[in-house]
Coordinates of C-alpha atoms in Angstrom, one line a residue:
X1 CA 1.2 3.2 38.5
X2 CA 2.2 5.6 35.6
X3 CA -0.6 7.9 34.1
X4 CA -0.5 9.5 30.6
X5 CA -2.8 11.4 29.5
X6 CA -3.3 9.6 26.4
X7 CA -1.9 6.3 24.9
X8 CA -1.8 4.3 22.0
X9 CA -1.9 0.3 21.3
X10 CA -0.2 -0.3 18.2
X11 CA 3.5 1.7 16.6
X12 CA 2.8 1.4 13.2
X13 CA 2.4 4.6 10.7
X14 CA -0.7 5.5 12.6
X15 CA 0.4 5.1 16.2
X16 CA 4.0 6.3 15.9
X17 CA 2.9 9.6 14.1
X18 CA -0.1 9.9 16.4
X19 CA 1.9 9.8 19.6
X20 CA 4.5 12.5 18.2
X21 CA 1.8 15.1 17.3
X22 CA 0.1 14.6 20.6
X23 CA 3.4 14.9 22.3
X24 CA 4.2 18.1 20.1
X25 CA 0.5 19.3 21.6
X26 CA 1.8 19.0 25.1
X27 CA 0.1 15.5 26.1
X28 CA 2.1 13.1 28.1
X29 CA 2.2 10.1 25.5
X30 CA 2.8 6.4 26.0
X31 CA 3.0 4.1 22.9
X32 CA 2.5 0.0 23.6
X33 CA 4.1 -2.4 21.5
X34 CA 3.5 -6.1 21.5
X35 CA 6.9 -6.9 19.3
X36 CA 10.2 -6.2 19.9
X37 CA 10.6 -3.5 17.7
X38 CA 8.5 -0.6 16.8
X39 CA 7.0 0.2 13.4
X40 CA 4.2 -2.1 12.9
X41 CA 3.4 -4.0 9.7
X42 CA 4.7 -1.3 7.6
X43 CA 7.9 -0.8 8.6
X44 CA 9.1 -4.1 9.9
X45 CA 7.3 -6.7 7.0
X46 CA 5.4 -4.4 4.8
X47 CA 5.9 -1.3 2.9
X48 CA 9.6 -0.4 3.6
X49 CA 10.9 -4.4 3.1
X50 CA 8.7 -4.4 -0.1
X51 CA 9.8 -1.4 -1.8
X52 CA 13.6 -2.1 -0.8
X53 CA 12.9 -6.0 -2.8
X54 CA 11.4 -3.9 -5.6
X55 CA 14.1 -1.1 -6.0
X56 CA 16.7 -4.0 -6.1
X57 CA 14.9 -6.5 -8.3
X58 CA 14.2 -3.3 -10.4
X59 CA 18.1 -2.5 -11.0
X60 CA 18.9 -6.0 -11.7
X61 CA 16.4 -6.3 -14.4
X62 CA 17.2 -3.3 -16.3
X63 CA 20.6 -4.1 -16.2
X64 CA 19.8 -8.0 -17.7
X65 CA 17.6 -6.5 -20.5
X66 CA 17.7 -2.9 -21.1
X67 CA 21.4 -1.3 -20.2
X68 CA 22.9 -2.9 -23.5
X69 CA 20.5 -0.7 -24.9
X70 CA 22.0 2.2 -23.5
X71 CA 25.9 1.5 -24.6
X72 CA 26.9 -0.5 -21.4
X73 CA 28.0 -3.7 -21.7
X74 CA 28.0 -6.2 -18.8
X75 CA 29.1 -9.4 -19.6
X76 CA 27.1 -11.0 -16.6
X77 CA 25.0 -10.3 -13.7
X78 CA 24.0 -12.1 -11.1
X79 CA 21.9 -12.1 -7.7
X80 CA 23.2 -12.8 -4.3
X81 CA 19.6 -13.3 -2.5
X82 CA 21.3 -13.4 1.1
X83 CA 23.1 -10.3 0.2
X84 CA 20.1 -8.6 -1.1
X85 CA 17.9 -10.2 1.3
X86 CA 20.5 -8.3 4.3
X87 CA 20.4 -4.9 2.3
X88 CA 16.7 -5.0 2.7
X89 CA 17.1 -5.8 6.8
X90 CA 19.9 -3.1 7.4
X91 CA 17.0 -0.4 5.5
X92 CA 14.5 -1.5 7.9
X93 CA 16.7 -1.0 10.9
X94 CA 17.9 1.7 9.8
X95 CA 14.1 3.1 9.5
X96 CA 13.7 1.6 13.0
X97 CA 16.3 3.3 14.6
X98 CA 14.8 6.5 13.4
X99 CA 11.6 5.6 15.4
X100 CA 13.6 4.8 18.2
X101 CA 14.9 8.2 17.9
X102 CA 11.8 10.1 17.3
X103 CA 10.1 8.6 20.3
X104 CA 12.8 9.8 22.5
X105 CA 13.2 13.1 21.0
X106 CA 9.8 13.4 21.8
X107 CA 9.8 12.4 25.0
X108 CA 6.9 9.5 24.3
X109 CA 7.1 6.0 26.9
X110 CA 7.7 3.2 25.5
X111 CA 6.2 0.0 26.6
X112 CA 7.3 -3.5 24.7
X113 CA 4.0 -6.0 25.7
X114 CA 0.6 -7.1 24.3
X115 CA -1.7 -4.0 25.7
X116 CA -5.3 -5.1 27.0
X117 CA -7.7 -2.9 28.0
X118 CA -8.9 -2.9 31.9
X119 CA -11.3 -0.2 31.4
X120 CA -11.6 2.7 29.6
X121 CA -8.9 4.6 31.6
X122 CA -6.9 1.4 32.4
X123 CA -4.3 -0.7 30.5
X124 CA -2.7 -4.0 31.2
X125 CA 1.0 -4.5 29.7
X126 CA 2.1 -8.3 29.5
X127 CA 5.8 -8.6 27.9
X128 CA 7.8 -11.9 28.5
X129 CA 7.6 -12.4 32.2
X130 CA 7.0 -9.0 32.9
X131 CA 2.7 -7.2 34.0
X132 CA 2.5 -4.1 34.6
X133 CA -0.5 -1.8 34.6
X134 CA -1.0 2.1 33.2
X135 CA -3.6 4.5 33.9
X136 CA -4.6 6.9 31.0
X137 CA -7.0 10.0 29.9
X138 CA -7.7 9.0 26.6
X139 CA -6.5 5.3 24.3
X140 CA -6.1 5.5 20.9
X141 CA -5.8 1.8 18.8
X142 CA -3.9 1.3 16.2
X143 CA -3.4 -2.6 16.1
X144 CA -3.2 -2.3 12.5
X145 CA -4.1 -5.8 10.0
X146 CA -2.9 -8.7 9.7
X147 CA -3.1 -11.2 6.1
X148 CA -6.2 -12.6 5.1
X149 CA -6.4 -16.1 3.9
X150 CA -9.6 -18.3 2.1
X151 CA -11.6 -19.9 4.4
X152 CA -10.2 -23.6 3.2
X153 CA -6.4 -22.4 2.5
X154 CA -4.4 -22.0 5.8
X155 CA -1.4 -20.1 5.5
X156 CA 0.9 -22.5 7.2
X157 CA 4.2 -20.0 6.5
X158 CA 6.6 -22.5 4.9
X159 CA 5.2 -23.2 1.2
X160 CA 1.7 -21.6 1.5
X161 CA 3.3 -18.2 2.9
X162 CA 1.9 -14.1 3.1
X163 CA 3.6 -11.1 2.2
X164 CA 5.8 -11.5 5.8
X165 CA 7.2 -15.1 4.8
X166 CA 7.7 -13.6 1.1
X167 CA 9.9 -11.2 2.0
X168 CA 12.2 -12.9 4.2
X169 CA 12.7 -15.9 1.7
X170 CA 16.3 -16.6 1.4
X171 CA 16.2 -18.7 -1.8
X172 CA 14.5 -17.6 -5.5
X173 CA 11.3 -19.7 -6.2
X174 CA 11.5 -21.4 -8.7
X175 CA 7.6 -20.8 -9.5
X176 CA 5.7 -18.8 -7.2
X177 CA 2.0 -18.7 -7.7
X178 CA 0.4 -15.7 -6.3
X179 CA -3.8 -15.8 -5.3
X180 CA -4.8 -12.7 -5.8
X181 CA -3.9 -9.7 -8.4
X182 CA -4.1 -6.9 -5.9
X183 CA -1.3 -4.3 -4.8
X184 CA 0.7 -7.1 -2.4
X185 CA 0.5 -9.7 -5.4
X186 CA 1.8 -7.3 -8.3
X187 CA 4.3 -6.1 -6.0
X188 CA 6.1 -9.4 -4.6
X189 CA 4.7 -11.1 -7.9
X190 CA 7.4 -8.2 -10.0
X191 CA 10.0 -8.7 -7.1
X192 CA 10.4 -13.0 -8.0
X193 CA 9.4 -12.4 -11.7
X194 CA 12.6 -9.9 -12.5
X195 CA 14.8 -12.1 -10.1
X196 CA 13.7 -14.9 -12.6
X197 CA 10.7 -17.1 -10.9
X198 CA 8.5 -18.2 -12.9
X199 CA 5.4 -16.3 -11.5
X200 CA 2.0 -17.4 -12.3
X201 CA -1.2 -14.7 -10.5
X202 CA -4.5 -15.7 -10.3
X203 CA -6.9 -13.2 -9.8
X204 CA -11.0 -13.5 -9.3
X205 CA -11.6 -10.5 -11.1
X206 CA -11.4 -10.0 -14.5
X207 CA -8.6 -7.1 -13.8
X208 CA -5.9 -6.6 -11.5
X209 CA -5.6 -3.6 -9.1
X210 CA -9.3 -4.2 -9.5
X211 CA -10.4 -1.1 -6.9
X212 CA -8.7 1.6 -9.4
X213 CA -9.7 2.9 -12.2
X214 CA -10.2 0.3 -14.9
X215 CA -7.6 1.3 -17.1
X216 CA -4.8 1.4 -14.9
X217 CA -5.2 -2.5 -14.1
X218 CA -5.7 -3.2 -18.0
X219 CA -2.5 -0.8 -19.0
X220 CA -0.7 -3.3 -15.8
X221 CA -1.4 -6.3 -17.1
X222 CA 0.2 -5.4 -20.3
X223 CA 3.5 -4.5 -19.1
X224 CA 3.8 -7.5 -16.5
X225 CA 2.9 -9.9 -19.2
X226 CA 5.7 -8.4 -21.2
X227 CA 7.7 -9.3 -18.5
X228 CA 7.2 -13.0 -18.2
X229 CA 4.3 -12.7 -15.6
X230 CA 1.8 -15.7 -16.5
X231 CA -1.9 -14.1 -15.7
X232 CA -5.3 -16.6 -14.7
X233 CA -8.1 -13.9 -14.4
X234 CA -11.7 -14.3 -13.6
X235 CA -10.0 -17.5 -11.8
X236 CA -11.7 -18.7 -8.4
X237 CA -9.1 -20.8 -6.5
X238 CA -11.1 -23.6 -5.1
X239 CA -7.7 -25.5 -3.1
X240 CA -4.2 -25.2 -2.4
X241 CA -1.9 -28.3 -0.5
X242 CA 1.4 -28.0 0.3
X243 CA 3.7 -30.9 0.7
X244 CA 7.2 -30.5 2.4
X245 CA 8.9 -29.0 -0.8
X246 CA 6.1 -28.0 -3.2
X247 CA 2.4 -26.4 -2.9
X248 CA -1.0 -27.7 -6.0
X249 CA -3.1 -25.2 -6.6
X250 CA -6.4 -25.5 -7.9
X251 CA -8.7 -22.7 -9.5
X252 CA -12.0 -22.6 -11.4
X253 CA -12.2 -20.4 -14.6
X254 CA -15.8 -18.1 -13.5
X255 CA -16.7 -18.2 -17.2
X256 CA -17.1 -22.0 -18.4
X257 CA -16.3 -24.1 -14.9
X258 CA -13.3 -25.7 -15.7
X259 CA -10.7 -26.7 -13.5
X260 CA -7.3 -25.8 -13.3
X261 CA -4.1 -26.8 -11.5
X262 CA -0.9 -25.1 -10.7
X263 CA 2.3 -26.8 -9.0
X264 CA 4.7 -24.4 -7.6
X265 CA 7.9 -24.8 -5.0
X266 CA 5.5 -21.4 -3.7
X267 CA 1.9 -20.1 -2.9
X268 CA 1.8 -16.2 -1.7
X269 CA -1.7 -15.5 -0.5
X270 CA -2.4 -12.0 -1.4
X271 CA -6.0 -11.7 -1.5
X272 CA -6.0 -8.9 1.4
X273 CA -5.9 -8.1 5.1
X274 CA -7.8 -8.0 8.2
X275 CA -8.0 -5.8 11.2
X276 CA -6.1 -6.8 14.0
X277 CA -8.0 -6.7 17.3
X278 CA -7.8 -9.9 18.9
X279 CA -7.4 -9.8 22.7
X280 CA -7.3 -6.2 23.0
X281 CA -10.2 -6.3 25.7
X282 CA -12.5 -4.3 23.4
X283 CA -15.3 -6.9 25.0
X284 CA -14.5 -5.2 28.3
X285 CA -15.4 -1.7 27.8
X286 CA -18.1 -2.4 24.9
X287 CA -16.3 -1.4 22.0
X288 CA -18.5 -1.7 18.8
X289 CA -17.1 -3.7 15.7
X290 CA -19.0 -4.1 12.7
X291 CA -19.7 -7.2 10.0
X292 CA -15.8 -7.0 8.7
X293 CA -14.0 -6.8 12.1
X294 CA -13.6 -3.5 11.8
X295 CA -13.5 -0.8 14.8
X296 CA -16.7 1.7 14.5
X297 CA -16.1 5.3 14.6
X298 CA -17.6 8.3 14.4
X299 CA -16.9 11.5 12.4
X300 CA -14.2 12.1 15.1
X301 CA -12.6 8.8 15.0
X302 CA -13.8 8.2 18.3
X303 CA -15.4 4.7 19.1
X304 CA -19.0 4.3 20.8
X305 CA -17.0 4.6 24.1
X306 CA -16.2 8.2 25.1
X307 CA -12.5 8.5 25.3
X308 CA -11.5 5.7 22.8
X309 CA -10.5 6.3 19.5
X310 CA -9.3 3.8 16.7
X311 CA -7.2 4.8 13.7
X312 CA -5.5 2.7 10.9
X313 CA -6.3 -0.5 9.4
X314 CA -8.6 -1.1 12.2
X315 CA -11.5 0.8 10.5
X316 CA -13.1 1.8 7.7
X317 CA -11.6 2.5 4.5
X318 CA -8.4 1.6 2.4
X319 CA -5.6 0.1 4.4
X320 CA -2.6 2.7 4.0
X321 CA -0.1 3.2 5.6
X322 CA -0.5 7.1 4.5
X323 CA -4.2 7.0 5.8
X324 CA -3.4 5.5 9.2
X325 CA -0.5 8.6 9.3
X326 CA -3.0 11.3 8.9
X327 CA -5.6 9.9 11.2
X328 CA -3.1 9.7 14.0
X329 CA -2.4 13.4 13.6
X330 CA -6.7 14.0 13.4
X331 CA -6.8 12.4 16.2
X332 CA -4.2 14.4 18.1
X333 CA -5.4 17.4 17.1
X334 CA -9.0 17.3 17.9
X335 CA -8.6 15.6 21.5
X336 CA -6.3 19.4 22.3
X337 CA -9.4 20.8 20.8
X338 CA -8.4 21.6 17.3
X339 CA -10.4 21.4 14.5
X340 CA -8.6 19.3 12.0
X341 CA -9.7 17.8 8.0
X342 CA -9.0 14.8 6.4
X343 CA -10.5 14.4 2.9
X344 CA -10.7 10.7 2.1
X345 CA -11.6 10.9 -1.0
X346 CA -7.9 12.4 -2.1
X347 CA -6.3 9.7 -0.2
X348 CA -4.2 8.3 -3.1
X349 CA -3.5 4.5 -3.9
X350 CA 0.2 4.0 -5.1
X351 CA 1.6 0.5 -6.6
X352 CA 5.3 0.1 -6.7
X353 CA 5.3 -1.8 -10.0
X354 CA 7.3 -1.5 -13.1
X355 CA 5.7 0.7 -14.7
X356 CA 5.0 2.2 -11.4
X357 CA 0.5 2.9 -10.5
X358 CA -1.2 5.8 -8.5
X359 CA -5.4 7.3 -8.2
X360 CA -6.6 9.8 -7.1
X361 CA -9.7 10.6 -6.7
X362 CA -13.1 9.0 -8.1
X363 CA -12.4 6.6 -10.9
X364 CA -14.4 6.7 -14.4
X365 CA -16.3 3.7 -13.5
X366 CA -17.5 5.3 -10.1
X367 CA -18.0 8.8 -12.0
X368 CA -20.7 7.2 -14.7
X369 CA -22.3 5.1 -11.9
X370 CA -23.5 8.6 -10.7
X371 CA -24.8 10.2 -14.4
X372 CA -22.1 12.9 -13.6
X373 CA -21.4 14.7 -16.7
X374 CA -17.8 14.2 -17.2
X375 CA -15.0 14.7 -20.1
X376 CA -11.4 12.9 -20.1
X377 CA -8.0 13.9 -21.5
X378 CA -5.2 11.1 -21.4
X379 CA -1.6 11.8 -22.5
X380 CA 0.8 8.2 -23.3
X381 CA 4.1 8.1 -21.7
X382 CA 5.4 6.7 -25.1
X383 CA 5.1 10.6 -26.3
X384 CA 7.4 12.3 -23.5
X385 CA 10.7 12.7 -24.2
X386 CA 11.7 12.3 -20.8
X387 CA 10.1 8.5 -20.7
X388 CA 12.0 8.3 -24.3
X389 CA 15.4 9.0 -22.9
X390 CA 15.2 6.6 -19.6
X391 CA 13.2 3.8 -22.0
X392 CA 10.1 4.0 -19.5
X393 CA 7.7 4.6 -22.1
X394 CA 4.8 1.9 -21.5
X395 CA 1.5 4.0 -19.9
X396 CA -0.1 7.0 -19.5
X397 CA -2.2 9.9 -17.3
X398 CA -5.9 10.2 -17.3
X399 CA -7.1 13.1 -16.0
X400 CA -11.4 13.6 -15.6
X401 CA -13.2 16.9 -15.1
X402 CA -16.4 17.5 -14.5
X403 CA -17.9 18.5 -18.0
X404 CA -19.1 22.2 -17.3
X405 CA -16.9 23.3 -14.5
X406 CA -13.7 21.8 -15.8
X407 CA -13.2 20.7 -12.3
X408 CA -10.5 17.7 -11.8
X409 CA -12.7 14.5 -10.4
X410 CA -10.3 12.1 -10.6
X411 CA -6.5 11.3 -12.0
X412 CA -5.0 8.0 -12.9
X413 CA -1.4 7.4 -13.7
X414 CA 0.7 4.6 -15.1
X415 CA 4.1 5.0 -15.7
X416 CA 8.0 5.8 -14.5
X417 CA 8.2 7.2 -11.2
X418 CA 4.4 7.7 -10.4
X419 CA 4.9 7.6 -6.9
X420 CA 6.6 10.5 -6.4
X421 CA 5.4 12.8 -9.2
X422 CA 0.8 12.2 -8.5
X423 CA 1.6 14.4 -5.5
X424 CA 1.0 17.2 -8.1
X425 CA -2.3 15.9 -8.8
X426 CA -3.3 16.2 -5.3
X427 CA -2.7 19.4 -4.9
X428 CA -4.2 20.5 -7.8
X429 CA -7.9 18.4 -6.8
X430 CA -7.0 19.7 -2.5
X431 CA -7.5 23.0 -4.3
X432 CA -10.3 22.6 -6.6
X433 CA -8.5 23.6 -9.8
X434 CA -9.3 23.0 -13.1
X435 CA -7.9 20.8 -15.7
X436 CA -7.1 24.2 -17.5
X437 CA -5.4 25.5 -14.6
X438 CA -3.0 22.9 -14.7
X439 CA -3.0 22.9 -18.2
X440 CA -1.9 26.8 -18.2
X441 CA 1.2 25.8 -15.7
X442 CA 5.2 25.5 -17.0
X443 CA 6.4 22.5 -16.6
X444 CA 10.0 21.6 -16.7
X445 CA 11.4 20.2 -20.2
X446 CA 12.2 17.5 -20.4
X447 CA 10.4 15.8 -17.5
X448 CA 7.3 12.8 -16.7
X449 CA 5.7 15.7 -15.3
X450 CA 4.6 17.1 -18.6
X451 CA 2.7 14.0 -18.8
X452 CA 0.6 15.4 -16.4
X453 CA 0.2 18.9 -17.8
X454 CA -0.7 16.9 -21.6
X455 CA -3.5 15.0 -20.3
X456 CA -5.0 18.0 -18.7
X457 CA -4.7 20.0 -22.1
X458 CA -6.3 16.7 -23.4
X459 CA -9.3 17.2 -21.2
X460 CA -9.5 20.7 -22.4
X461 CA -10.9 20.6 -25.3
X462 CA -8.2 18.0 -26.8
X463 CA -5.6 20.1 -26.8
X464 CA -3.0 17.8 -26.0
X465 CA 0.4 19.8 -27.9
X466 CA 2.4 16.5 -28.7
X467 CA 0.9 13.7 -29.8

């Protein structure tokens, strides 16, 4: 019977990372996987698959609709889904492969099974016909979510399908109605609507992204609208029956009761996900779990049961793929004794939308829940040059700082290439600066970065230089 001294169910973004920073530490690692490849939701059917549909479907739309603009004429384009569909596969492998590698580089065992906890120092591996049983110091889970559906809607994976089935279809709906108006449905929702579906979203709230800041889902809905997206908010979706080639939906408006219907060849449920714990043996050892399913840690990440640890989707807070990364390394680190920080509340939220979405921090609304006294600066897209040259102009940046220290609280970006330019902003609030230290910085001309630097001259004292 193999020992390690520490293990972990689940190679998603949390276990993978976890088990090469232990292994970097010294600690003999095992990882357990219950598929045949290693990744987890995000690599395999999840962030990586999404954002390959979205880079695609993005250069296909500009070119139909905005390259003429910009002197090149194409006389016609067209989509080859399979083609596109096996673009997306080969950059999954291809991220795969690179876990593969990493594991072996780091000299971390490998077990392909469903794990199930014995006992606290004991797990059982069942994969195809194959038992076999490991004996470990310390377990870390990291089983990671799975998708959520309404209590009377079954997800049945053909016509009523999650995020998993979406992105392997191999035909373009023709309409694809999408419950909920969260991250998954904007995303796959932009994917189908630039690839020509009709899309139709219908959301419960009265706002999509409805957990950021208020103006970021307003700005959203804008620009999807303006690119065919139909929109059915403060909508509560009562039913949803599939037959073999198309799916009804029904949905209640919240304000005056009436009754809608839908009919689409499509229904994406996108209302969320759930933690993933089932048959994990968690009953065995005692492991707490509270009202949502969720695994119940301490300040440590360590569960009720001294020894066992949970990480990821699997407890509290958002469920991000980034989060579940830096918890794995937390973990590590304070099992050989370290004294590691997370700080959840810079723990940005990122939308891969057209006009891409990121927060940071504590949003406005949360901000005057408290009576904090706060002051905003916010700087429109439509007023940088470079947003003007590659015709992204459609949002902005809103910076908020506390009202006497000038302190950043909280920054909330719409625009072209958020994803990789709010890193900024993180540093800047990791730090405690100022909106006036930022303000005070050189930026490069012309870039979307200056956005940044505008709205924190915005906040200070509205001195915003171009606009």
């Amino acid at each position: 019977m193999d020992k390690y001294d520490l293990t972990i169910i689940g190679s998603g973004p949390g276990g993978y990372v976890c088990a090469i920073r232990a292994a970097q530490l010294g600690f003999k690692v095992a990882i357990i996987e219950r598929y045949n490849t290693l990744g987890g939701t995000c690599l395999n059917v999840g962030c990586i698959p999404s954002k390959a549909w979205l880079e695609a479907s993005e250069h296909y739309y500009k070119l139909k609709h905005q390259f003429e603009n910009f002197g090149i004429d194409v006389k016609e384009a067209n989509v080859d889904i399979l083609k596109m569909n096996q673009r997306v596969q080969d950059v999954v492998q291809e991220i795969i492969n690179g876990v593969d590698y990493l594991m072996k580089k780091n000299k971390v065992a490998v077990y392909q099974g469903h794990g199930t906890i014995k006992d606290k120092n004991t797990i059982e591996i069942k994969g195809g016909d194959k038992t076999e049983t490991i004996t470990t110091d310390k377990i870390i889970i990291a089983t990671g979510s799975k998708p959520a559906s309404l209590p009377n809607i079954k997800i049945d994976k053909k016509r009523i399908i999650s995020s998993t089935e979406a992105l392997a279809l191999q035909e373009i709906p023709k309409h694809l109605m999408v419950v909920g108006g969260g991250v998954i449905g904007v995303e796959i929702g932009s994917v189908f609507a630039r690839l020509g579906s009709k899309v139709s979203i219908v959301e419960y709230f009265d706002s999509l992204i409805a957990t950021m800041d208020g103006a970021l889902g307003h700005q959203l809905h804008r620009s999807l609208r303006k690119q065919g997206i139909d929109f059915y908010l403060e909508h509560k979706v009562t039913n949803a029956t599939a037959t073999e080639d198309k799916v009804e939906l029904k949905a209640e408006n919240l304000s005056d009761k009436e009754e809608m219907s839908l009919d689409g060849d499509y229904c994406l449920m996108a209302i969320g996900r759930k933690p993933y714990t089932a048959s994990l043996g968690l009953e065995n050892i005692g492991v707490e779990t509270n009202e949502k399913g969720q695994i119940t840690v301490d300040k440590n990440l360590e569960t009720n049961v001294k020894g066992v640890y949970a990480i990821g989707d699997v407890i509290r807070g958002a469920m991000l793929a980034h989060k579940a990364s830096e918890e794995g390394v937390f973990v590590a680190e304070s099992i050989a004794g370290q004294k590691p920080h997370i700080n959840y509340s810079l723990i940005p939220n990122i939308v891969y939308t057209q006009p891409e979405v990121a927060g940071v921090g504590l949003t406005e609304e949360e901000l005057k829940k408290t009576n904090r006294s706060i002051k905003t600066g916010s700087f429109p897209y439509k007023a940088n040059a470079r947003a003007k040259i590659s015709m992204d102009t459609d949002g902005f940046i809103k910076v908020i700082a506390d009202k006497e220290t000038d302190e950043i609280l909280g920054v909330h970006m719409i625009g072209p290439r958020i994803a990789d330019s709010y890193t900024e902003a993180v540093v800047a609030m990791e730090f405690r600066a100022a909106a006036e230290d930022i303000a005070r910085m050189s930026h490069g001309h012309p870039t979307f970065s200056e956005t940044f630097k505008e709205a924190c001259l915005a906040a200070t004292e509205d001195r915003a230089l171009h606009i």
